[in-house]
PDB file of C-alpha atoms in Angstrom:
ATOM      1  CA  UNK A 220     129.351 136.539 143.718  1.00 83.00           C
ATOM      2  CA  UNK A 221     126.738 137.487 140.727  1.00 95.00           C
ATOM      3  CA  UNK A 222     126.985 135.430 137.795  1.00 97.00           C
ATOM      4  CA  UNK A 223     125.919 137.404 134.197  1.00 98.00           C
ATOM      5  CA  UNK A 224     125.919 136.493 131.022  1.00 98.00           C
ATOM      6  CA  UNK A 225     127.537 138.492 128.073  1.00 98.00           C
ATOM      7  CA  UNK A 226     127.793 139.216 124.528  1.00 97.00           C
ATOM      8  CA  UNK A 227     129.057 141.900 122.779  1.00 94.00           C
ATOM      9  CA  UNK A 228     130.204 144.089 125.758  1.00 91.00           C
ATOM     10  CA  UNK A 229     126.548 143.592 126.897  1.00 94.00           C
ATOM     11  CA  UNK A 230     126.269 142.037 130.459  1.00 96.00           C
ATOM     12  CA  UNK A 231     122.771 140.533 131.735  1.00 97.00           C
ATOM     13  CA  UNK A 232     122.855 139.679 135.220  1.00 97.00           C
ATOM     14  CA  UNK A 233     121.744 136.352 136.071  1.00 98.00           C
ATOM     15  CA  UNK A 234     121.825 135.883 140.023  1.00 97.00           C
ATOM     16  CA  UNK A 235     124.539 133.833 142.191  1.00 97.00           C
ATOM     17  CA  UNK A 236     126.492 130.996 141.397  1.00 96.00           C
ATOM     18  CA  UNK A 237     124.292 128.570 143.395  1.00 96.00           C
ATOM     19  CA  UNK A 238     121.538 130.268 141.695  1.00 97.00           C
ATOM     20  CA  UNK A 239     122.787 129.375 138.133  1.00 98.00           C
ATOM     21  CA  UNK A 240     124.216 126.047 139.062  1.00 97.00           C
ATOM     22  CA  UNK A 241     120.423 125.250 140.357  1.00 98.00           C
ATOM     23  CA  UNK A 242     118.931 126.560 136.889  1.00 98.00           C
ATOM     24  CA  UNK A 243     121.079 124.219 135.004  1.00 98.00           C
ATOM     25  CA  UNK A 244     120.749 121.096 137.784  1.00 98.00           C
ATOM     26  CA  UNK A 245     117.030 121.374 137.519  1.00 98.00           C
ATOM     27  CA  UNK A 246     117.256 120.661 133.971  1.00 98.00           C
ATOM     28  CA  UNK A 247     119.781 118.130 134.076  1.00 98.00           C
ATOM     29  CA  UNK A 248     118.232 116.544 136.784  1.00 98.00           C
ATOM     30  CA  UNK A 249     114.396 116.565 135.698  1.00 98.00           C
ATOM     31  CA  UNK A 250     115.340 116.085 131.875  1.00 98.00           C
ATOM     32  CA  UNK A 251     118.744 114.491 131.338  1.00 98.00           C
ATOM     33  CA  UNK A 252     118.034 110.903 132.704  1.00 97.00           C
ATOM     34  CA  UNK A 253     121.177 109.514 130.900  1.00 98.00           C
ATOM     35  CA  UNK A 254     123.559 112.214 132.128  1.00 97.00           C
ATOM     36  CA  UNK A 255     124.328 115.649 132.153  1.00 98.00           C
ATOM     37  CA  UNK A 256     124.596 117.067 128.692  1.00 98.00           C
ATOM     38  CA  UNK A 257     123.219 113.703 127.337  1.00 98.00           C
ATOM     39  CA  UNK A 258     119.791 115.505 125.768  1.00 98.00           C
ATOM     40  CA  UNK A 259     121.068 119.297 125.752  1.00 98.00           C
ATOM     41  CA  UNK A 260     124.743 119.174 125.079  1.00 98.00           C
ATOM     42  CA  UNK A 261     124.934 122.947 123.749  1.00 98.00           C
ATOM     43  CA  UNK A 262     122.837 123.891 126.892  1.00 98.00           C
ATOM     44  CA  UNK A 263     124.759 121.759 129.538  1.00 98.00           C
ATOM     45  CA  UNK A 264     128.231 121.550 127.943  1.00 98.00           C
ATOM     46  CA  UNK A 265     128.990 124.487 126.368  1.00 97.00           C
ATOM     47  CA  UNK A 266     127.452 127.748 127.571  1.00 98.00           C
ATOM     48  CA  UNK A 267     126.867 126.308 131.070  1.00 97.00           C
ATOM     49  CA  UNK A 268     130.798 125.873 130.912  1.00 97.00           C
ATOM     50  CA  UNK A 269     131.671 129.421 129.914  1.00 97.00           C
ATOM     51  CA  UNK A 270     131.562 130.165 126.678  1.00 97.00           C
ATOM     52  CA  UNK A 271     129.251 129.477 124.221  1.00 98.00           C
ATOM     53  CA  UNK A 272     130.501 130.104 120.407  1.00 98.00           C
ATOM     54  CA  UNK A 273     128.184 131.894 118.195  1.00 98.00           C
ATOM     55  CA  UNK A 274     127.668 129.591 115.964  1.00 98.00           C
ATOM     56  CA  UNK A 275     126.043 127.142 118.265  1.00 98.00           C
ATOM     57  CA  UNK A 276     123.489 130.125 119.605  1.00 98.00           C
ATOM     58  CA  UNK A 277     120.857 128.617 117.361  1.00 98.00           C
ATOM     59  CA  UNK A 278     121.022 124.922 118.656  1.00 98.00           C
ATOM     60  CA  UNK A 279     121.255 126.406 122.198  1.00 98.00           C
ATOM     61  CA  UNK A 280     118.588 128.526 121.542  1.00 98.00           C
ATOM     62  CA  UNK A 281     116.619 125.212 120.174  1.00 98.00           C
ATOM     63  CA  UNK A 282     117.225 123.139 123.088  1.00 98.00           C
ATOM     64  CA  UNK A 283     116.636 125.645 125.751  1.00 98.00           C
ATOM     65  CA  UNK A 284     113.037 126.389 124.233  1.00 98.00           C
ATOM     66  CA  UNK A 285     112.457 122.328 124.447  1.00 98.00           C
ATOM     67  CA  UNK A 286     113.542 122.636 128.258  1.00 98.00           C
ATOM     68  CA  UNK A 287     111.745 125.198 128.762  1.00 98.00           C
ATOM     69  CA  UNK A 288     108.471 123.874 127.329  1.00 98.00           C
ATOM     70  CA  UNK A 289     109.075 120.354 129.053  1.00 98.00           C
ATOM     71  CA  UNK A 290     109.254 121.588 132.831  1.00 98.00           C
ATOM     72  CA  UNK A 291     106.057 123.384 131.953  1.00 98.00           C
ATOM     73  CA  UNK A 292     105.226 119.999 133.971  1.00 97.00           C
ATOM     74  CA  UNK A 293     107.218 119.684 137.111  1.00 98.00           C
ATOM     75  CA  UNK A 294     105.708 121.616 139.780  1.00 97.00           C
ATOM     76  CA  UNK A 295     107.861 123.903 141.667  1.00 97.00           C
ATOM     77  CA  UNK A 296     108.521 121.396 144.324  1.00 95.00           C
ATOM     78  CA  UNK A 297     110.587 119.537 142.608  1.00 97.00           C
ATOM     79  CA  UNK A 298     113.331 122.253 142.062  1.00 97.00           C
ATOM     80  CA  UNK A 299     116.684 120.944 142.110  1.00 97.00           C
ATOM     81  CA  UNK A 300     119.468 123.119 143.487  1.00 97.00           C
ATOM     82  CA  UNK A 301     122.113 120.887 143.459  1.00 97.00           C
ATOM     83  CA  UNK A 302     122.317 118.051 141.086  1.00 97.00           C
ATOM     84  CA  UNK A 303     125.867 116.693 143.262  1.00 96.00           C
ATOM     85  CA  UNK A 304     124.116 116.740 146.499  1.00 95.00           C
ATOM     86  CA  UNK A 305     120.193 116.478 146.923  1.00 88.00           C
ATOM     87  CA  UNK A 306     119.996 117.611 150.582  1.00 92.00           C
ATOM     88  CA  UNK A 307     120.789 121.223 149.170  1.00 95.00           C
ATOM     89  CA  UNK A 308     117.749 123.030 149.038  1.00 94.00           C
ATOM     90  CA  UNK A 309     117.010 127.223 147.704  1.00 95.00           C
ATOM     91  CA  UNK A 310     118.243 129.547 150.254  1.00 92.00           C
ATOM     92  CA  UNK A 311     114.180 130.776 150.897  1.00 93.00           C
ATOM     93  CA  UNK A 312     113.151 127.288 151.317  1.00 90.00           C
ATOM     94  CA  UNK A 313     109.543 126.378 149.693  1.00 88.00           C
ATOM     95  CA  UNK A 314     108.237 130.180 150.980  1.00 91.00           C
ATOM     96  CA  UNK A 315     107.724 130.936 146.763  1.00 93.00           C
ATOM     97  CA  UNK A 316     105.569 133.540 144.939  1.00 92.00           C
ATOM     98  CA  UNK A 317     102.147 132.462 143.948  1.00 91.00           C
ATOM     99  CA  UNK A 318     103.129 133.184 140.618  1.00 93.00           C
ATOM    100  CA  UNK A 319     105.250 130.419 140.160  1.00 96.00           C
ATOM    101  CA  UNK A 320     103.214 127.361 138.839  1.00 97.00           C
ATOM    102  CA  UNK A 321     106.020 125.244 137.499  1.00 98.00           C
ATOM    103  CA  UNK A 322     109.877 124.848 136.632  1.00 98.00           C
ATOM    104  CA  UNK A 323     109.282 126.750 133.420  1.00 98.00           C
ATOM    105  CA  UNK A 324     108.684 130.278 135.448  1.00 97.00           C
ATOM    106  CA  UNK A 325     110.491 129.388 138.481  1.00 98.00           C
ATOM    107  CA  UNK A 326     114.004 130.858 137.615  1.00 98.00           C
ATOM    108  CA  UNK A 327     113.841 134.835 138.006  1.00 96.00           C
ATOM    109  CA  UNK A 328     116.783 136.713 137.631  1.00 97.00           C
ATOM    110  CA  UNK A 329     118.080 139.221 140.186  1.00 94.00           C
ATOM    111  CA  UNK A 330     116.882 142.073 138.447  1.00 95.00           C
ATOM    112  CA  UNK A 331     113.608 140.285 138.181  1.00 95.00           C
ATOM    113  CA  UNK A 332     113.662 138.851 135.047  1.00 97.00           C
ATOM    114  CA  UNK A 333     112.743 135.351 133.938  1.00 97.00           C
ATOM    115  CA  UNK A 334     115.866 133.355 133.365  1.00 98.00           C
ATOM    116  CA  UNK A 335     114.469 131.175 130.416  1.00 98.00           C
ATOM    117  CA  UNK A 336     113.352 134.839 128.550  1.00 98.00           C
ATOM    118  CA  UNK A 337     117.151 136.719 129.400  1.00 98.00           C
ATOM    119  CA  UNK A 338     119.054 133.723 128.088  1.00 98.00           C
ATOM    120  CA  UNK A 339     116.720 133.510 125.385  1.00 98.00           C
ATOM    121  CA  UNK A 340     117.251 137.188 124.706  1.00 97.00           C
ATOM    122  CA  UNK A 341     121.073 137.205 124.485  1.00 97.00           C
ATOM    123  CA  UNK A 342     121.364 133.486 122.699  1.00 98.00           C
ATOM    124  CA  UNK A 343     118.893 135.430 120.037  1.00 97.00           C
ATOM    125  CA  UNK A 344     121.927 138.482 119.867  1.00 97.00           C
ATOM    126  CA  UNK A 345     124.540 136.161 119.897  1.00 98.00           C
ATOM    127  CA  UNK A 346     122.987 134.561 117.079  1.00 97.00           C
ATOM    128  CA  UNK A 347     122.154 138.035 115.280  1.00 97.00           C
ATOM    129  CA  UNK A 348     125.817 139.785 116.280  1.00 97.00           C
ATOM    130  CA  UNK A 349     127.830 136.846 115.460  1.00 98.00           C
ATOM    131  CA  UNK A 350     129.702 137.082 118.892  1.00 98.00           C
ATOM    132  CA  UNK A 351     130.356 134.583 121.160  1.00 98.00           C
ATOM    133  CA  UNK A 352     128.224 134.129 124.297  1.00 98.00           C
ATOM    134  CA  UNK A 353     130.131 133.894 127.627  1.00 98.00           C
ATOM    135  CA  UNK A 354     129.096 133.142 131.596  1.00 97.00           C
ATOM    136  CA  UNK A 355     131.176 134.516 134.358  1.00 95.00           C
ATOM    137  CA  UNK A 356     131.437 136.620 137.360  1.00 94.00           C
ATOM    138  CA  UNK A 357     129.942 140.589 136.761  1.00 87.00           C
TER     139      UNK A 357
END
């Protein structure tokens, strides 16, 4: 099952469930040491969840650029796929593209787009349309 994300009748597609659920784990896990949704609550507990309103596209926006910037530092090793059960690991194992140097650029979406710069994208519509944002199965 593909997982996109939409706004305005738009759909981006993001990759698998697994997929998405690691994207969102990896943060959690790397920069939520109090809990998940405890340092990106927009991020974690709102879009992650479904639907993200439009008038929270800005602080989403906000915290996903902090994320972003902060796993600049984890090396690619430490990606997390599941945050509920550790022993899950990514489907191709540690066999990675040399272009991936860190967390930051280690999310690409299935149509080969970086998952940091799509969501960035459509939080930026949201944001300009005044629709709501909304994650699901394409």
């Amino acid at each position: 099952m593909t997982v996109g994300i939409k706004v305005d009748g738009i759909i981006d597609e993001l990759g698998s469930a697994d997929f998405v659920h690691a994207f969102f784990s990896t943060i959690s896990f790397h920069l939520e040491p109090c809990g998940w949704g405890t340092k990106f609550p927009v991020l974690m507990n709102e879009l992650y969840q479904g639907t993200l309103p439009s008038s929270k596209a800005a602080s989403a926006l906000d915290e996903l650029r902090v994320a972003r910037e902060r796993l600049r530092h984890v090396g690619p090793d430490q990606v997390v796929w599941d945050i509920k059960d550790s022993t899950k690991q990514p489907p191709w194992g540690d066999a990675i593209s040399s272009d991936i140097t860190d967390l930051s650029n280690y999310f690409v979406t299935s149509t080969g787009r970086d998952l940091f710069e799509t969501l960035m994208e459509v939080l930026e519509e949201s944001t300009r349309v005044g629709k709501d944002a909304t994650i699901g199965s394409c």
